[in-house]
XYZ file of C-alpha atoms in Angstrom:
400
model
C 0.000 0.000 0.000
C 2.855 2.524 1.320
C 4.726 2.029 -2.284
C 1.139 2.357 -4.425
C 0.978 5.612 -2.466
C 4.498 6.791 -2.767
C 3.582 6.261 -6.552
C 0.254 8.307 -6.701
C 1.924 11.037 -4.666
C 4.978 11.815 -7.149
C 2.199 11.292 -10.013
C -0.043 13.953 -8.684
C 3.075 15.887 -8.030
C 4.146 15.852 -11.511
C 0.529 16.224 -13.339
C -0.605 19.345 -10.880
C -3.329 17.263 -9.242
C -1.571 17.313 -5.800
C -3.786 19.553 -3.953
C -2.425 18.287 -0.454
C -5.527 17.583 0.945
C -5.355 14.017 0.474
C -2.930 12.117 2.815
C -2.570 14.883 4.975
C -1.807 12.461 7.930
C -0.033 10.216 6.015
C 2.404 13.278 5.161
C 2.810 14.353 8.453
C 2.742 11.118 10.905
C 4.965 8.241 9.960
C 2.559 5.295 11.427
C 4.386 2.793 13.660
C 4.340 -0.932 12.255
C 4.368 -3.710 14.219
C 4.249 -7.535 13.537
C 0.924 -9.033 15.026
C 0.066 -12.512 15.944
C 1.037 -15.536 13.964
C -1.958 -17.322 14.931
C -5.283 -17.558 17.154
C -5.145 -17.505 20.798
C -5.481 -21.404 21.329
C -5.202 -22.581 17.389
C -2.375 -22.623 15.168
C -4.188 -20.952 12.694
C -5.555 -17.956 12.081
C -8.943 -18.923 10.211
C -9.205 -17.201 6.767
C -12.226 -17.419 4.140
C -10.104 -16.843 0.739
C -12.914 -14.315 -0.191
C -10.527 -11.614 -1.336
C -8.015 -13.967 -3.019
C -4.658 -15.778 -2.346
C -2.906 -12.669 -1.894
C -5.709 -10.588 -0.358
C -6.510 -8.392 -3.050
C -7.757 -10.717 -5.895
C -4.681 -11.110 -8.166
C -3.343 -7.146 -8.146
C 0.593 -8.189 -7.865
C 0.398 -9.813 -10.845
C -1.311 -7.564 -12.724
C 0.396 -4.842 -11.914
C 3.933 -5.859 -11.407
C 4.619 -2.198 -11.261
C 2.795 -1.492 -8.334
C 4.473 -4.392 -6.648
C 7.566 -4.369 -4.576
C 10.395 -6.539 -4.832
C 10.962 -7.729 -1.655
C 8.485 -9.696 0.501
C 6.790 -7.869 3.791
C 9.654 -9.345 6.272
C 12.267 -7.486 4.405
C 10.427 -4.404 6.172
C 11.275 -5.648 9.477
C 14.245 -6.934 9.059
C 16.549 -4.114 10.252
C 14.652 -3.278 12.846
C 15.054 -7.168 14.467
C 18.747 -6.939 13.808
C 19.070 -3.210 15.433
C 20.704 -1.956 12.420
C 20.321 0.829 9.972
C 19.027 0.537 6.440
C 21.689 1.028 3.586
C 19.176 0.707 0.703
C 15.970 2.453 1.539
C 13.219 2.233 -0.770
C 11.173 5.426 -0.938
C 7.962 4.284 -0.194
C 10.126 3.019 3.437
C 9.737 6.996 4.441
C 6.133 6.663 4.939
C 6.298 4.781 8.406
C 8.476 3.112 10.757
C 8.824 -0.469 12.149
C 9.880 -1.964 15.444
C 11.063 -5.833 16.422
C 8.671 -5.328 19.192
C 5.599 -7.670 18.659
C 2.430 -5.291 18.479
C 0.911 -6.089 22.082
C 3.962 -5.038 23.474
C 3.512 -2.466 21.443
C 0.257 -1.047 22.416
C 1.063 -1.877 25.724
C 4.072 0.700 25.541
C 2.083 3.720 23.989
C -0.632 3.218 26.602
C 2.043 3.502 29.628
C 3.942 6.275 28.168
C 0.634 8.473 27.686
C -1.986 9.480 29.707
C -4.958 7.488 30.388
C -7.467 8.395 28.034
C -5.662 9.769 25.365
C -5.215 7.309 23.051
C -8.215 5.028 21.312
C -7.802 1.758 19.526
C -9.606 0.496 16.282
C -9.500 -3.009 15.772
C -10.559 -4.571 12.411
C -9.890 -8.120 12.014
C -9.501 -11.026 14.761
C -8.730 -9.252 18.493
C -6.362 -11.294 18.852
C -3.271 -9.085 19.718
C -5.152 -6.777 21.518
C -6.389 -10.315 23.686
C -2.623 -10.592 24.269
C -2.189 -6.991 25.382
C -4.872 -6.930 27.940
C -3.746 -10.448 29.129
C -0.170 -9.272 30.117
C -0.991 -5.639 31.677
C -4.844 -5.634 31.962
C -4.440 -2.290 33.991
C -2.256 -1.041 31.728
C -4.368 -1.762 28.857
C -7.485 -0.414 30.723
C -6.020 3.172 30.049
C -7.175 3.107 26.571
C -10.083 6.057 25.837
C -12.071 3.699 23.670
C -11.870 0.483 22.093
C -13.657 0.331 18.525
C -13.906 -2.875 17.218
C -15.670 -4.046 14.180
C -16.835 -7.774 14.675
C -19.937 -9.871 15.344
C -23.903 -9.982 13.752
C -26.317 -9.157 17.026
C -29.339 -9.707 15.584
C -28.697 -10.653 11.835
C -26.869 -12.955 10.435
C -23.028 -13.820 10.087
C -21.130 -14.143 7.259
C -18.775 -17.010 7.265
C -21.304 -19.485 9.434
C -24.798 -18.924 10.149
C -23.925 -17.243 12.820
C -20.552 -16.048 12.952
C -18.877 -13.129 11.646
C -14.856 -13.725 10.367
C -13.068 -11.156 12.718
C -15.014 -13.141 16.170
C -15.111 -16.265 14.408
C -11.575 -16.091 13.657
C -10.733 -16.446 17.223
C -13.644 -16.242 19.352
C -11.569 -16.942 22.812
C -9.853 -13.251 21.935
C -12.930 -11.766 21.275
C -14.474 -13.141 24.215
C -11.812 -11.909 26.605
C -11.466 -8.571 25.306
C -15.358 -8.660 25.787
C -14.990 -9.213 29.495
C -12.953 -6.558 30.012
C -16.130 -4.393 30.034
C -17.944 -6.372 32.996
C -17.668 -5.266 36.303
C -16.281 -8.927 37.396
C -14.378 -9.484 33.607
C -14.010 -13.231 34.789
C -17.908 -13.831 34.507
C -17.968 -14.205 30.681
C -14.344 -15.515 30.670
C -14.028 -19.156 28.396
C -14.154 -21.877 30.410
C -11.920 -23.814 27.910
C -8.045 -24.292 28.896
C -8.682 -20.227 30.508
C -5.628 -20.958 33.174
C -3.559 -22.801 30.471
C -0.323 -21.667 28.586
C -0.570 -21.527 25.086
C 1.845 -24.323 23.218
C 5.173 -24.136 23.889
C 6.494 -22.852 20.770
C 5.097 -20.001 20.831
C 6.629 -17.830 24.213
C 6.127 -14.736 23.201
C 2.141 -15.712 23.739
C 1.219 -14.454 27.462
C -0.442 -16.983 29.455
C -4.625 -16.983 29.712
C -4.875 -16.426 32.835
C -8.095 -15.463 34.916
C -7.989 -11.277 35.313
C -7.455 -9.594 38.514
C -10.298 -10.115 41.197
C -10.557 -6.216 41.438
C -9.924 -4.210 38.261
C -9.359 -0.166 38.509
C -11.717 0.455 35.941
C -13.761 -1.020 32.913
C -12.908 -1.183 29.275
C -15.316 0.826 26.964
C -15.959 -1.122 23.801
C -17.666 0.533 20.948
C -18.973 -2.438 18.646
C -19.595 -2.157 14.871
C -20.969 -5.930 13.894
C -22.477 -7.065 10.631
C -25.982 -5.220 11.661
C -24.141 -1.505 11.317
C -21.516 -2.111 9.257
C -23.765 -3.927 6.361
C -25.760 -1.273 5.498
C -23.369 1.156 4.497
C -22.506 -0.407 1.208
C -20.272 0.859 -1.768
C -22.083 0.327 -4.997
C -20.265 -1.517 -7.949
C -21.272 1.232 -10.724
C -20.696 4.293 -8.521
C -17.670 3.108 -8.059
C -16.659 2.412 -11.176
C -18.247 5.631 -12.281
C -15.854 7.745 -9.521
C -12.744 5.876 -9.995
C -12.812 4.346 -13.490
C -11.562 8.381 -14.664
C -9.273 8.937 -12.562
C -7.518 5.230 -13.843
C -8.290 6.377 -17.566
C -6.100 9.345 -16.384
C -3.083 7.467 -15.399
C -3.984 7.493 -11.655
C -1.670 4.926 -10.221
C -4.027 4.535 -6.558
C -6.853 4.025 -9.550
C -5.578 1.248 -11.535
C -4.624 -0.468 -8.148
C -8.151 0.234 -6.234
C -10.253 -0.354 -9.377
C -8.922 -4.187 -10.053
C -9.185 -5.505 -6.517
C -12.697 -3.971 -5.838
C -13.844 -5.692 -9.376
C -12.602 -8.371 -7.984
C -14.383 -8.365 -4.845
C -17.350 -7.674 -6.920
C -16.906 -10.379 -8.933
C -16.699 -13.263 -5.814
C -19.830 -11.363 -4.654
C -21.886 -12.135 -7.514
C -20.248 -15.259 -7.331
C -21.533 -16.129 -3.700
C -24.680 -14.362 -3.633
C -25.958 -16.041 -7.552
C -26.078 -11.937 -9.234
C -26.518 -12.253 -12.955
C -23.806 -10.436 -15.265
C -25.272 -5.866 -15.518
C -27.077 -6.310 -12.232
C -26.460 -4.263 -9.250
C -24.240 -5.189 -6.644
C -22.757 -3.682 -3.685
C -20.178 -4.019 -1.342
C -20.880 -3.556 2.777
C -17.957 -1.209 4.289
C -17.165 -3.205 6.981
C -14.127 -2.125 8.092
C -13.844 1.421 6.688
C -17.224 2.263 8.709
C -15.635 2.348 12.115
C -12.860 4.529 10.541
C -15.341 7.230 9.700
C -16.597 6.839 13.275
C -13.146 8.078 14.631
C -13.245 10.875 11.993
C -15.928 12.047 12.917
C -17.457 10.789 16.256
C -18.706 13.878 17.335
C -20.934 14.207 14.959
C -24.670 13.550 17.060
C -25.815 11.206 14.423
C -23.474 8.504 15.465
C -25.732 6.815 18.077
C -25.097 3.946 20.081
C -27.642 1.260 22.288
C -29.225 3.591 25.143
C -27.460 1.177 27.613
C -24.630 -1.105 26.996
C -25.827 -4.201 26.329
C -24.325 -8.087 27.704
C -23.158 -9.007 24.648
C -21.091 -12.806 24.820
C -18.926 -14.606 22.703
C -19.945 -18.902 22.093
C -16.467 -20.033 22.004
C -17.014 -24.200 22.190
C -20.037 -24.679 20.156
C -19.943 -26.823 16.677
C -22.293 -24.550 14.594
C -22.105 -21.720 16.378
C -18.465 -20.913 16.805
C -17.886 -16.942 17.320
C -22.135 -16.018 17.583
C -23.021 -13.311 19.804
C -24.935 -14.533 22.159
C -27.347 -12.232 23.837
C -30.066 -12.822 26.482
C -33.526 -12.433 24.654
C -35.915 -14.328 27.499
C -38.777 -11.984 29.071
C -37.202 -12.732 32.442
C -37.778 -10.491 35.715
C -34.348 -9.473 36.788
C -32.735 -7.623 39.382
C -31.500 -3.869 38.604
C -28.470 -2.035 39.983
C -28.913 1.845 41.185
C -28.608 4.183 38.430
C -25.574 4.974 37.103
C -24.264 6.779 33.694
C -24.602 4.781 30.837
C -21.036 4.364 30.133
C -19.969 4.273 33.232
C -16.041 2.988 33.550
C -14.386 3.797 37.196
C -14.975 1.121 39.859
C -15.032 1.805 43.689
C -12.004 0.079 45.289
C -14.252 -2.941 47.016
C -16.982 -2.576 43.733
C -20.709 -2.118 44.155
C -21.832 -4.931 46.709
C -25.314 -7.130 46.178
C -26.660 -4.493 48.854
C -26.837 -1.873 46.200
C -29.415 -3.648 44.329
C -33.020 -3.094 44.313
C -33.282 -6.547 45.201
C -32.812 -8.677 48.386
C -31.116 -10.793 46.962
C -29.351 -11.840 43.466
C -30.285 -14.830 42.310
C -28.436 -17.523 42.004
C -28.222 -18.254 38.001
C -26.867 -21.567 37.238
C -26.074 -20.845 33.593
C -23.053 -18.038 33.606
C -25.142 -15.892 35.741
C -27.089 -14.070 32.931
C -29.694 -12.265 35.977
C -26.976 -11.298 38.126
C -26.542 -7.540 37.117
C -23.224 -7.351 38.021
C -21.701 -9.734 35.863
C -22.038 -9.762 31.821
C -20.520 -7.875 29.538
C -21.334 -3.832 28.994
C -20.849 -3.351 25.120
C -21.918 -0.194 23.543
C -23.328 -1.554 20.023
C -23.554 1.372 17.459
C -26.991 1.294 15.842
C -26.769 4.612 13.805
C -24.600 6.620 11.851
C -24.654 10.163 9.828
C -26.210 8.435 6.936
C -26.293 4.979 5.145
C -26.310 6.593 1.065
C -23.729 9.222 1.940
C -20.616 7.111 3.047
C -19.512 5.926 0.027
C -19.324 9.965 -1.824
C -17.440 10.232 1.416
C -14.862 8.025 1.355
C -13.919 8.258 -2.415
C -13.660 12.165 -1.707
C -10.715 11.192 0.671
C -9.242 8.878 -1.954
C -9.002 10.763 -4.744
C -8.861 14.802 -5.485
């Protein structure tokens, strides 16, 4: 990506279509790049579904060997393992920086050497590095401002199961303890599965799943996007053509790139979902919706749930392997004194059963669903500043 940009920069440059409002940050912040993890939290693997291609964006290398670089993606990092400065620098290697620190350690590092509150996280595929940073320094990780994560289908359904949606399916263990970071006793919704076991031995640099700390300074806020948000806010095959296919006529280098992996993607859609050859298709913005979120979150039409809701992750079941599991029974249950919505500081000793409007908590058999002080407190986004007007949007930032 960093070299296809370096290209469309010096093009624009050259043609007097450099208007340097595009890449702003990308010209002024060299992004930090870190190596994440090699595989899910107790699998191997990470799981992948193959639905944008061997190389993850449907064939572009080879079509454009121009566009391509040389030297594979560990070349980038290899200096920075061995401590030692680069002789040969390519110039697309100006636009960020990398580090033989493993990305948890990472985060983990930024968090401590900033103040709490300052700094957000958006995660966009499987959680699990960020799993692996709130395992080794939960506290530490707790000083994050907000924790954005696109992931899961609440009440619609998932795309690589039934039920599941890739980034929680992927490794629903990771999802589920980053989920429990926002209970007031995390270890309620923890896995039951191999939760106090290392992960295989070959792999050390994994922390070990262990339960969290009885008593917690504070709880994580977790700003979900799943399939029910994110789905909506699609990126129709001819306005996209339309926008991009004259900027490629053009000679725009971002263009040509762009325009042959999204036909691609189009192309496996109408594959998957039966779409005959002229009709319309569209693409959901999965991933790129929780970015516009950041840009612009204080915009009032961004709306999440009125209260956070106990949202779990199924990590053990056969069909339904990374589901969101939510409590939908008519049941009669116990309510804690009011309290903001969003609430995140706990008192040192935590609210006791006493400050329920209740007696007496009942005594739930099955993960304690009633008790109101356990389950997860996710804050689901339900609405945004408009469904039609993302896609104009984001091609504006693309392209001048």
């Amino acid at each position: 990506m960093f070299h296809v940009l370096c290209h469309e920069m010096k093009w624009r440059e050259e043609n007097g279509k450099d208007n340097k409002k595009t890449f702003g940050a990308l010209r002024t912040y060299k992004p930090l790049i870190a190596l994440g993890a090699q595989h899910a939290l107790e699998e191997k693997l990470h799981a992948k579904d193959g639905f944008h291609g061997e190389d993850g964006l449907h064939g572009v290398h080879a079509e454009y060997p121009d566009l391509t670089i040389k030297d594979t993606w560990e070349e980038a990092f290899k200096n920075a393992t061995l401590g030692e400065e680069q002789t040969e620098v390519e110039p697309y290697t100006e636009f960020f920086k990398t580090t033989a620190e493993p990305s948890h350690k990472e985060i983990l590092r930024l968090l401590r050497e900033s103040p709490p509150d300052t700094i957000s996280i958006v995660a966009l595929g499987p959680l699990t590095t960020i799993a692996m940073a709130a395992a080794e320094d939960p506290e530490t990780f707790l000083r994050v401002k907000e924790l954005v994560v696109m992931g899961g289908a609440v009440n619609v359904p998932g795309n690589i199961t039934p039920l599941g949606e890739f980034n929680v399916y992927a490794d629903p263990v990771a999802a589920a303890r980053v989920f429990a970071l926002t209970s007031k006793e995390p270890n309620s919704t923890l896995p039951h599965k191999n939760k106090d076991l290392p992960l295989q031995p070959d792999y050390e640099d994994y922390p070990k799943l262990l339960d969290y700390p009885s008593k917690l300074s504070r709880q994580l806020k977790l700003t979900l996007f799943p399939l029910d948000i994110t789905t909506p806010h699609e990126l129709e095959k001819d306005f996209f053509n339309a926008r991009v296919s004259k900027h490629k006529e053009e000679g725009s280098h971002l263009a040509r790139w762009v325009h042959w992996f999204m036909n691609g993607v189009y192309k496996k859609i109408a594959q998957i979902e039966g779409v005959a050859e002229g009709k319309p298709m569209a693409l959901g913005l999965h991933d790129p919706t929780p970015i516009w979120y950041m840009l612009t979150r204080d915009d009032p039409r961004w709306v999440v749930v009125p209260e956070p809701e106990d949202i779990r992750i199924e990590t053990g079941g056969q069909w339904s392997r990374g589901a969101n599991i939510v409590d939908r029974r008519q049941l009669n249950k116990p309510t804690e004194i009011a309290e903001p919505p969003h609430a995140r500081a706990l008192s040192p000793d935590g609210p006791e059963a006493s400050d329920m409007t209740t007696a007496e908590v009942p005594d739930d058999q099955h993960d304690s669903w009633i008790n109101p002080r356990k389950g997860n407190r996710i804050n689901r986004m339900v609405a945004s500043p408009g469904f039609k007007d993302f896609q104009a949007y984001l091609l504006d930032q693309l392209f001048y």
